[in-house]
Amino acid sequence: MLEDLILAKYNYWISAVLMLIGFYAMMSKKNFIKKIIGMNIFQTAIILFYISIADVKDGAAPILVDDVLVYVNPLPQVLMLTAIVVGVSTTAVALSLIMKIYQEYQTIEEDEVLEVR
Amino acid sequence: MIQHSPVLVVIIPLVTAFLIPLMGLLRKKYCIYLSVLSMLSIFVIAASIVTSLVSSGTIHYYLGGWEPPWGIEYVIDPLSSFMVILITFISLIIVVYSRRSVEKELPNNEVAFYTLFMLLITGLLGIVVTGDLFNLYVFLEIASLTAYALIAVGEKRDALVASFNYLIIGTIAACFILLGIGFLYMVTGSLNMADVSTRLPEAYGQYPKVVLAALAFFVVGLSIKVALFPLHLWLPNAYTHAPSTVSALLAALMTKVGAYVMIRIIFTVFGFSFITQITDIAPLMDILSIVGALAIIVGAVFAISQTDIKRMLAYSSVSQIGYIVLGIGLSNPIGLTGGILHILHHAFMKGCLFLAVGAIIYRTGIRDIFDFQGIGRKMPYTMLAFSIAALSMVGIPPLCGFFSKWFLVLGAIESKSWKVFFSLVILSSSLLNAGYFFRILERTWFGESPYSQRDEAPISMLLPTLTLAAGCILLGVLIFVSHPFIVSIVDTLF
């Protein structure tokens, strides 16, 4: 029971835990950079989740060669390449916003920014 | 040429976005003409799509010749064509309007502004033409990322914080949608909307919890994207601090596209029969209708308490999104007709209001409602457009706002359950709308005016505003033309 539920699916559990850590950081951290770190953890957890669904037991990398019969599913991996690009560009936009916020307010703490508004 | 039109509406703005920086090296002021030209050409293509749709039915376009479910498919059915024509028309109007406003609010940044603007249009059009779930996510992110950047260039430094908060909340929403797509892919093995839809009943039999989790992730993620109360907190600041042109575009189109995706996911991917089947476990439609009704009332009450005109319009948007979601939640054809009509009408009304306010800010810099005293004497045509759109929002017949509310009330009565109560919500919300618009109309037209002479907005800003105001009247008077079209859209969904 325990093995089926937890050990056999440990990758899903790890991705769920990472998702919650990231979500918590995005929602409750006051420092803008920490929020962005949380966002990256969240996105990485989703990537882990997608790669887990793609996995096939004893599957080879999806490159067509002779005498290999079982491949892992390449599609989620390709999707995650796109998701990585989206994640990178979101991070870039967020970091440039933080830079501008720091120039204007001389702080990157949310409560201090809200005070001077 | 014509058989490639579904992909052209996405490619033309995308290519234009990359041509604009090159053009900017040559002459900065040509960027606007290039943008107008490109918007005009996609508007023509969109019109040709609608005519060919009427004659030959739903258009399927396979990208690179790969057939679904392997390749990405673009599907233009009546609902998508309706959204394509709406997006291209409104953004054409707004891009014409933008020239003077951008010159003043973002001097020397025209090149970057129009690049982002065209990318935003690419994202919005991509969302409505695609028939592939992951493709939808990518376009959603393109639209959102450009929207964050466009909000951040607002003149006050508060715009940066507003944009950052929108980025955090918007990314959470996008991640939820991505998870929903992942769950659906897990149980159906497909990303094509039509294919997922046919495989879903079987998948639900095997893995009911996964399908329900996917639905939950989609609905919560999209509720953030459309700023449905109580997930609307990003919207007021973002609309208030963004440049006028951007506020108009976001208010008129961005949340509408979110509402489109909501309709698409609920009615096309999951299917109405599936949603009714699971209603005992997950009463989605009931929840949506209650939350929509709450949004209508709360948004309007918040709008009444605002003094900044743009913030007031932003809260009014929260309220109007409530109408659209309520139309979905009524779960009968007449209610959904009202909801989809409200997408169309609200795009015109809110677009017109934001353009008029942008023109006033351009000329006078006034944002506080109490400073609007007698401004009707100074800018009569701008305020005329504002008044028409405001009366339409209140729901005075024969202006267009009346008809969407009319069909929503009919839909509420048609439901013949406790949802009949929502007809009272809609009627009372009209009074609240009147509350926050009439105080402005009274100030602008009646009483002492400090202005002695007329000082109208420039013609390139006035004409687009008046066009949208005329649209508010025409859509109301010609309701017998648009209504059958909307009914035919709704028929494809149920």
Tab-separated table of C-alpha atoms in Angstrom, chain B residues 24-403:
chain	number	residue	atom	x	y	z
B	24	GLY	CA	12.334	52.315	-36.509
B	25	LEU	CA	15.963	52.483	-37.615
B	26	LEU	CA	14.798	54.205	-40.772
B	27	ARG	CA	12.127	56.597	-39.553
B	28	LYS	CA	10.458	56.409	-36.161
B	29	LYS	CA	7.167	57.852	-37.241
B	30	TYR	CA	6.636	55.210	-39.928
B	31	CYS	CA	6.091	52.563	-37.251
B	32	ILE	CA	2.523	53.678	-36.658
B	33	TYR	CA	1.707	53.554	-40.376
B	34	LEU	CA	3.131	50.052	-40.616
B	35	SER	CA	1.011	48.978	-37.642
B	36	VAL	CA	-2.145	50.499	-39.120
B	37	LEU	CA	-1.437	48.839	-42.462
B	38	SER	CA	-0.938	45.468	-40.854
B	39	MET	CA	-4.087	45.792	-38.694
B	40	LEU	CA	-6.053	46.841	-41.751
B	41	SER	CA	-4.882	43.811	-43.713
B	42	ILE	CA	-5.765	41.370	-40.935
B	43	PHE	CA	-9.145	43.034	-40.607
B	44	VAL	CA	-9.763	42.388	-44.322
B	45	ILE	CA	-8.599	38.787	-43.923
B	46	ALA	CA	-10.839	38.356	-40.898
B	47	ALA	CA	-13.785	39.655	-42.906
B	48	SER	CA	-12.989	37.199	-45.700
B	49	ILE	CA	-12.814	34.384	-43.122
B	50	VAL	CA	-16.301	35.249	-41.902
B	51	THR	CA	-17.741	35.272	-45.416
B	52	SER	CA	-16.147	31.940	-46.305
B	53	LEU	CA	-17.313	30.513	-42.982
B	54	VAL	CA	-20.888	31.471	-43.767
B	55	SER	CA	-20.707	29.800	-47.176
B	56	SER	CA	-18.697	26.639	-46.403
B	57	GLY	CA	-18.789	25.995	-42.643
B	58	THR	CA	-16.033	25.497	-40.078
B	59	ILE	CA	-12.499	25.972	-41.415
B	60	HIS	CA	-9.767	23.525	-40.380
B	61	TYR	CA	-6.170	24.459	-41.107
B	62	TYR	CA	-3.337	22.003	-40.500
B	63	LEU	CA	-0.039	23.678	-39.705
B	64	GLY	CA	2.727	22.311	-41.936
B	65	GLY	CA	0.289	19.798	-43.400
B	66	TRP	CA	0.406	17.595	-40.275
B	67	GLU	CA	-2.993	16.151	-39.631
B	68	PRO	CA	-4.496	16.270	-36.151
B	69	PRO	CA	-4.093	14.842	-33.552
B	70	TRP	CA	-0.369	14.813	-34.397
B	71	GLY	CA	0.038	18.304	-35.766
B	72	ILE	CA	-1.271	21.627	-34.571
B	73	GLU	CA	-4.665	22.447	-35.987
B	74	TYR	CA	-6.218	25.895	-36.345
B	75	VAL	CA	-9.989	25.759	-36.209
B	76	ILE	CA	-12.229	28.635	-37.143
B	77	ASP	CA	-15.768	27.872	-36.093
B	78	PRO	CA	-18.481	30.536	-35.656
B	79	LEU	CA	-17.316	31.482	-32.140
B	80	SER	CA	-13.669	31.911	-33.204
B	81	SER	CA	-14.614	33.900	-36.285
B	82	PHE	CA	-16.731	36.175	-34.117
B	83	MET	CA	-13.792	36.770	-31.783
B	84	VAL	CA	-11.351	37.268	-34.687
B	85	ILE	CA	-13.482	39.944	-36.276
B	86	LEU	CA	-14.062	41.628	-32.892
B	87	ILE	CA	-10.352	41.657	-31.994
B	88	THR	CA	-9.198	42.896	-35.396
B	89	PHE	CA	-11.828	45.654	-35.535
B	90	ILE	CA	-11.297	47.006	-32.023
B	91	SER	CA	-7.520	46.870	-32.261
B	92	LEU	CA	-7.607	48.611	-35.656
B	93	ILE	CA	-9.605	51.423	-34.045
B	94	ILE	CA	-7.243	51.577	-31.072
B	95	VAL	CA	-4.093	51.602	-33.181
B	96	VAL	CA	-5.431	54.555	-35.190
B	97	TYR	CA	-6.186	56.314	-31.920
B	98	SER	CA	-2.807	55.509	-30.403
B	99	ARG	CA	-0.660	57.840	-32.539
B	100	ARG	CA	-1.092	61.122	-30.648
B	101	SER	CA	-1.591	59.499	-27.279
B	102	VAL	CA	1.629	57.471	-27.536
B	103	GLU	CA	3.536	60.508	-28.847
B	104	LYS	CA	2.619	62.356	-25.678
B	105	GLU	CA	2.704	59.614	-23.046
B	106	LEU	CA	5.724	57.666	-24.317
B	107	PRO	CA	7.900	60.118	-26.218
B	108	ASN	CA	10.741	58.455	-28.179
B	109	ASN	CA	9.521	54.983	-27.263
B	110	GLU	CA	7.174	54.476	-30.210
B	111	VAL	CA	9.256	51.675	-31.706
B	112	ALA	CA	9.219	49.503	-28.593
B	113	PHE	CA	5.580	50.319	-27.936
B	114	TYR	CA	4.327	49.233	-31.370
B	115	THR	CA	6.482	46.099	-31.333
B	116	LEU	CA	4.886	45.014	-28.062
B	117	PHE	CA	1.475	46.130	-29.247
B	118	MET	CA	1.635	43.929	-32.352
B	119	LEU	CA	2.894	40.983	-30.282
B	120	LEU	CA	-0.077	41.428	-27.963
B	121	ILE	CA	-2.431	41.323	-30.944
B	122	THR	CA	-0.607	38.191	-32.176
B	123	GLY	CA	-1.210	36.531	-28.826
B	124	LEU	CA	-4.873	37.462	-28.685
B	125	LEU	CA	-5.581	36.314	-32.250
B	126	GLY	CA	-3.577	33.120	-31.731
B	127	ILE	CA	-5.661	32.209	-28.690
B	128	VAL	CA	-8.909	32.443	-30.600
B	129	VAL	CA	-7.884	30.597	-33.784
B	130	THR	CA	-5.991	27.673	-32.319
B	131	GLY	CA	-7.522	24.238	-31.837
B	132	ASP	CA	-4.641	22.911	-29.806
B	133	LEU	CA	-4.478	23.158	-26.019
B	134	PHE	CA	-0.734	23.656	-25.639
B	135	ASN	CA	-0.672	26.164	-28.461
B	136	LEU	CA	-3.369	28.044	-26.570
B	137	TYR	CA	-1.129	28.159	-23.488
B	138	VAL	CA	1.782	29.540	-25.512
B	139	PHE	CA	-0.335	32.290	-27.082
B	140	LEU	CA	-1.817	33.078	-23.686
B	141	GLU	CA	1.698	33.613	-22.374
B	142	ILE	CA	2.678	35.757	-25.366
B	143	ALA	CA	-0.338	37.980	-24.752
B	144	SER	CA	0.263	38.113	-20.999
B	145	LEU	CA	3.998	38.839	-21.197
B	146	THR	CA	3.488	41.730	-23.610
B	147	ALA	CA	0.643	43.011	-21.441
B	148	TYR	CA	2.948	43.092	-18.390
B	149	ALA	CA	5.514	45.088	-20.328
B	150	LEU	CA	2.915	47.478	-21.760
B	151	ILE	CA	1.428	48.178	-18.336
B	152	ALA	CA	4.871	48.811	-16.857
B	153	VAL	CA	5.567	51.733	-19.242
B	154	GLY	CA	2.787	53.802	-17.634
B	155	GLU	CA	3.843	57.285	-16.585
B	156	LYS	CA	3.706	56.905	-12.801
B	157	ARG	CA	6.055	54.578	-10.903
B	158	ASP	CA	3.023	52.773	-9.435
B	159	ALA	CA	2.665	51.209	-12.877
B	160	LEU	CA	5.756	49.103	-12.184
B	161	VAL	CA	4.326	47.609	-9.022
B	162	ALA	CA	0.932	47.081	-10.664
B	163	SER	CA	2.632	45.293	-13.535
B	164	PHE	CA	4.727	43.162	-11.173
B	165	ASN	CA	1.683	42.059	-9.187
B	166	TYR	CA	-0.114	41.237	-12.417
B	167	LEU	CA	2.933	39.225	-13.506
B	168	ILE	CA	2.945	37.132	-10.321
B	169	ILE	CA	-0.794	36.474	-10.379
B	170	GLY	CA	-0.864	35.973	-14.145
B	171	THR	CA	1.976	33.438	-13.955
B	172	ILE	CA	0.117	31.489	-11.275
B	173	ALA	CA	-2.912	31.455	-13.572
B	174	ALA	CA	-0.831	30.312	-16.542
B	175	CYS	CA	0.794	27.571	-14.440
B	176	PHE	CA	-2.634	26.343	-13.350
B	177	ILE	CA	-3.775	26.221	-16.971
B	178	LEU	CA	-0.592	24.348	-17.915
B	179	LEU	CA	-1.266	21.834	-15.128
B	180	GLY	CA	-4.842	21.423	-16.347
B	181	ILE	CA	-3.529	20.701	-19.841
B	182	GLY	CA	-1.053	18.219	-18.357
B	183	PHE	CA	-3.790	16.353	-16.492
B	184	LEU	CA	-5.919	16.150	-19.625
B	185	TYR	CA	-2.936	14.941	-21.640
B	186	MET	CA	-2.222	12.318	-18.987
B	187	VAL	CA	-5.626	10.652	-19.354
B	188	THR	CA	-6.439	11.284	-23.016
B	189	GLY	CA	-3.005	11.273	-24.649
B	190	SER	CA	-3.968	14.155	-26.889
B	191	LEU	CA	-3.698	17.917	-27.047
B	192	ASN	CA	-6.097	18.585	-29.888
B	193	MET	CA	-9.302	20.076	-28.476
B	194	ALA	CA	-11.699	18.048	-30.626
B	195	ASP	CA	-9.735	14.848	-30.022
B	196	VAL	CA	-9.572	15.423	-26.263
B	197	SER	CA	-13.284	16.087	-26.271
B	198	THR	CA	-14.104	12.724	-27.932
B	199	ARG	CA	-11.770	10.771	-25.640
B	200	LEU	CA	-12.880	12.466	-22.457
B	201	PRO	CA	-15.984	10.345	-21.541
B	202	GLU	CA	-13.926	7.166	-21.643
B	203	ALA	CA	-11.097	8.783	-19.678
B	204	TYR	CA	-13.613	10.013	-17.115
B	205	GLY	CA	-14.853	6.449	-16.654
B	206	GLN	CA	-11.331	5.302	-15.855
B	207	TYR	CA	-9.849	8.257	-13.995
B	208	PRO	CA	-12.652	10.538	-12.788
B	209	LYS	CA	-10.505	12.384	-10.238
B	210	VAL	CA	-7.855	13.410	-12.764
B	211	VAL	CA	-10.456	14.856	-15.136
B	212	LEU	CA	-12.126	16.780	-12.322
B	213	ALA	CA	-8.756	18.116	-11.154
B	214	ALA	CA	-8.025	19.279	-14.705
B	215	LEU	CA	-11.376	21.063	-14.854
B	216	ALA	CA	-10.724	22.730	-11.502
B	217	PHE	CA	-7.270	23.935	-12.561
B	218	PHE	CA	-8.657	25.327	-15.822
B	219	VAL	CA	-11.521	27.161	-14.158
B	220	VAL	CA	-9.395	28.719	-11.411
B	221	GLY	CA	-6.624	29.695	-13.823
B	222	LEU	CA	-9.054	31.267	-16.269
B	223	SER	CA	-10.939	33.031	-13.480
B	224	ILE	CA	-7.697	34.813	-12.646
B	225	LYS	CA	-7.143	35.684	-16.311
B	226	VAL	CA	-10.623	37.183	-16.722
B	227	ALA	CA	-10.345	38.904	-13.299
B	228	LEU	CA	-13.440	37.246	-11.918
B	229	PHE	CA	-14.269	38.409	-8.397
B	230	PRO	CA	-12.647	37.546	-5.893
B	231	LEU	CA	-9.578	36.952	-8.090
B	232	HIS	CA	-9.748	40.453	-9.602
B	233	LEU	CA	-7.170	42.155	-7.396
B	234	TRP	CA	-4.584	42.635	-10.145
B	235	LEU	CA	-6.978	44.407	-12.485
B	236	PRO	CA	-7.776	47.832	-10.939
B	237	ASN	CA	-4.144	48.856	-10.451
B	238	ALA	CA	-3.091	47.508	-13.838
B	239	TYR	CA	-5.813	49.410	-15.733
B	240	THR	CA	-5.365	52.578	-13.694
B	241	HIS	CA	-1.638	52.980	-14.213
B	242	ALA	CA	-1.235	51.674	-17.774
B	243	PRO	CA	-0.992	54.186	-20.664
B	244	SER	CA	-4.459	55.162	-21.981
B	245	THR	CA	-4.147	53.186	-25.195
B	246	VAL	CA	-3.088	50.071	-23.326
B	247	SER	CA	-5.918	50.387	-20.788
B	248	ALA	CA	-8.392	50.606	-23.650
B	249	LEU	CA	-6.947	47.565	-25.403
B	250	LEU	CA	-6.753	45.451	-22.255
B	251	ALA	CA	-10.211	46.419	-21.045
B	252	ALA	CA	-11.819	45.898	-24.424
B	253	LEU	CA	-10.054	42.693	-25.489
B	254	MET	CA	-7.787	40.965	-22.973
B	255	THR	CA	-10.431	39.892	-20.456
B	256	LYS	CA	-12.855	39.106	-23.298
B	257	VAL	CA	-10.357	36.669	-24.749
B	258	GLY	CA	-10.109	35.090	-21.299
B	259	ALA	CA	-13.888	34.721	-21.302
B	260	TYR	CA	-13.661	33.162	-24.778
B	261	VAL	CA	-11.169	30.578	-23.496
B	262	MET	CA	-13.485	29.831	-20.587
B	263	ILE	CA	-16.397	29.190	-22.968
B	264	ARG	CA	-14.137	27.140	-25.234
B	265	ILE	CA	-12.820	24.927	-22.418
B	266	ILE	CA	-16.188	24.398	-20.755
B	267	PHE	CA	-18.324	23.923	-23.860
B	268	THR	CA	-15.971	22.544	-26.519
B	269	VAL	CA	-13.302	20.604	-24.636
B	270	PHE	CA	-15.314	19.284	-21.682
B	271	GLY	CA	-18.688	19.650	-23.361
B	272	PHE	CA	-21.970	20.807	-21.912
B	273	SER	CA	-23.363	17.289	-21.462
B	274	PHE	CA	-20.263	16.292	-19.491
B	275	ILE	CA	-20.590	19.341	-17.231
B	276	THR	CA	-24.250	18.496	-16.530
B	277	GLN	CA	-23.285	14.886	-15.914
B	278	ILE	CA	-20.822	15.776	-13.153
B	279	THR	CA	-23.005	18.480	-11.659
B	280	ASP	CA	-23.700	16.429	-8.510
B	281	ILE	CA	-19.993	16.121	-7.700
B	282	ALA	CA	-18.821	19.473	-9.065
B	283	PRO	CA	-21.633	22.010	-9.515
B	284	LEU	CA	-19.471	24.166	-11.780
B	285	MET	CA	-22.260	26.140	-13.458
B	286	ASP	CA	-23.923	26.954	-10.131
B	287	ILE	CA	-20.623	28.166	-8.708
B	288	LEU	CA	-19.901	30.280	-11.803
B	289	SER	CA	-23.346	31.883	-11.748
B	290	ILE	CA	-23.156	32.742	-8.038
B	291	VAL	CA	-19.635	34.130	-8.328
B	292	GLY	CA	-20.646	36.048	-11.465
B	293	ALA	CA	-23.611	37.605	-9.659
B	294	LEU	CA	-21.385	38.551	-6.724
B	295	ALA	CA	-18.873	40.102	-9.137
B	296	ILE	CA	-21.629	42.205	-10.721
B	297	ILE	CA	-22.712	43.682	-7.406
B	298	VAL	CA	-19.319	44.011	-5.708
B	299	GLY	CA	-17.626	45.496	-8.792
B	300	ALA	CA	-20.362	48.094	-9.145
B	301	VAL	CA	-20.269	49.006	-5.446
B	302	PHE	CA	-16.483	49.435	-5.598
B	303	ALA	CA	-16.838	51.512	-8.761
B	304	ILE	CA	-19.206	53.896	-6.979
B	305	SER	CA	-16.659	54.544	-4.248
B	306	GLN	CA	-13.821	55.531	-6.638
B	307	THR	CA	-12.760	59.069	-7.484
B	308	ASP	CA	-10.133	58.269	-10.145
B	309	ILE	CA	-12.005	57.835	-13.421
B	310	LYS	CA	-9.758	55.081	-14.772
B	311	ARG	CA	-9.982	53.140	-11.529
B	312	MET	CA	-13.752	53.521	-11.601
B	313	LEU	CA	-13.871	52.111	-15.132
B	314	ALA	CA	-11.583	49.264	-14.040
B	315	TYR	CA	-13.941	48.254	-11.227
B	316	SER	CA	-16.808	48.585	-13.660
B	317	SER	CA	-14.929	46.034	-15.832
B	318	VAL	CA	-14.862	43.642	-12.880
B	319	SER	CA	-18.615	44.060	-12.674
B	320	GLN	CA	-19.155	43.560	-16.420
B	321	ILE	CA	-17.037	40.380	-16.445
B	322	GLY	CA	-19.577	39.162	-13.900
B	323	TYR	CA	-22.322	39.462	-16.532
B	324	ILE	CA	-20.382	37.337	-19.026
B	325	VAL	CA	-19.592	34.651	-16.446
B	326	LEU	CA	-23.182	34.720	-15.227
B	327	GLY	CA	-24.250	34.150	-18.843
B	328	ILE	CA	-22.051	31.037	-18.916
B	329	GLY	CA	-23.300	29.910	-15.511
B	330	LEU	CA	-26.981	30.143	-16.401
B	331	SER	CA	-26.275	27.068	-18.573
B	332	ASN	CA	-29.073	27.580	-21.049
B	333	PRO	CA	-28.848	28.829	-24.642
B	334	ILE	CA	-30.551	32.164	-24.006
B	335	GLY	CA	-28.305	32.975	-21.063
B	336	LEU	CA	-25.181	32.117	-23.038
B	337	THR	CA	-26.479	34.245	-25.928
B	338	GLY	CA	-26.622	37.125	-23.465
B	339	GLY	CA	-23.104	36.345	-22.247
B	340	ILE	CA	-21.594	36.237	-25.738
B	341	LEU	CA	-23.504	39.355	-26.803
B	342	HIS	CA	-22.071	41.055	-23.741
B	343	ILE	CA	-18.541	40.142	-24.867
B	344	LEU	CA	-19.254	42.053	-28.091
B	345	HIS	CA	-21.133	44.964	-26.530
B	346	HIS	CA	-18.835	45.428	-23.588
B	347	ALA	CA	-15.804	45.521	-25.892
B	348	PHE	CA	-17.389	48.463	-27.729
B	349	MET	CA	-18.683	50.259	-24.638
B	350	LYS	CA	-15.586	49.912	-22.448
B	351	GLY	CA	-13.298	50.580	-25.405
B	352	CYS	CA	-15.196	53.790	-26.122
B	353	LEU	CA	-15.156	54.883	-22.463
B	354	PHE	CA	-11.417	54.308	-22.093
B	355	LEU	CA	-10.677	56.078	-25.399
B	356	ALA	CA	-12.783	59.081	-24.350
B	357	VAL	CA	-11.066	59.216	-20.957
B	358	GLY	CA	-7.700	58.898	-22.705
B	359	ALA	CA	-8.590	61.887	-24.882
B	360	ILE	CA	-9.566	63.924	-21.832
B	361	ILE	CA	-6.327	63.021	-20.058
B	362	TYR	CA	-4.434	63.908	-23.244
B	363	ARG	CA	-5.957	67.391	-23.413
B	364	THR	CA	-6.377	68.344	-19.779
B	365	GLY	CA	-4.625	65.791	-17.575
B	366	ILE	CA	-7.789	65.473	-15.476
B	367	ARG	CA	-8.343	62.104	-13.804
B	368	ASP	CA	-10.370	62.999	-10.745
B	369	ILE	CA	-14.138	62.738	-11.202
B	370	PHE	CA	-14.710	65.950	-9.249
B	371	ASP	CA	-12.623	67.884	-11.784
B	372	PHE	CA	-14.945	66.854	-14.602
B	373	GLN	CA	-17.162	69.841	-13.846
B	374	GLY	CA	-18.335	71.382	-17.101
B	375	ILE	CA	-15.911	69.538	-19.321
B	376	GLY	CA	-18.772	68.924	-21.766
B	377	ARG	CA	-18.407	72.570	-22.749
B	378	LYS	CA	-14.714	72.133	-23.548
B	379	MET	CA	-14.739	68.765	-25.319
B	380	PRO	CA	-18.346	68.236	-26.441
B	381	TYR	CA	-17.782	65.441	-28.979
B	382	THR	CA	-15.529	63.377	-26.711
B	383	MET	CA	-18.037	63.691	-23.914
B	384	LEU	CA	-20.877	62.868	-26.295
B	385	ALA	CA	-19.152	59.571	-27.096
B	386	PHE	CA	-18.504	59.014	-23.382
B	387	SER	CA	-22.159	59.687	-22.574
B	388	ILE	CA	-23.466	57.314	-25.241
B	389	ALA	CA	-21.221	54.520	-23.994
B	390	ALA	CA	-22.084	55.301	-20.358
B	391	LEU	CA	-25.838	55.239	-21.061
B	392	SER	CA	-25.322	51.993	-22.925
B	393	MET	CA	-23.526	50.523	-19.885
B	394	VAL	CA	-26.485	51.498	-17.731
B	395	GLY	CA	-28.719	49.706	-20.218
B	396	ILE	CA	-30.910	52.374	-21.758
B	397	PRO	CA	-32.715	51.036	-24.867
B	398	PRO	CA	-32.059	51.109	-27.792
B	399	LEU	CA	-28.329	51.215	-26.953
B	400	CYS	CA	-26.505	47.898	-27.112
B	401	GLY	CA	-25.946	47.360	-23.376
B	402	PHE	CA	-29.682	46.986	-22.913
B	403	PHE	CA	-29.919	43.954	-25.169
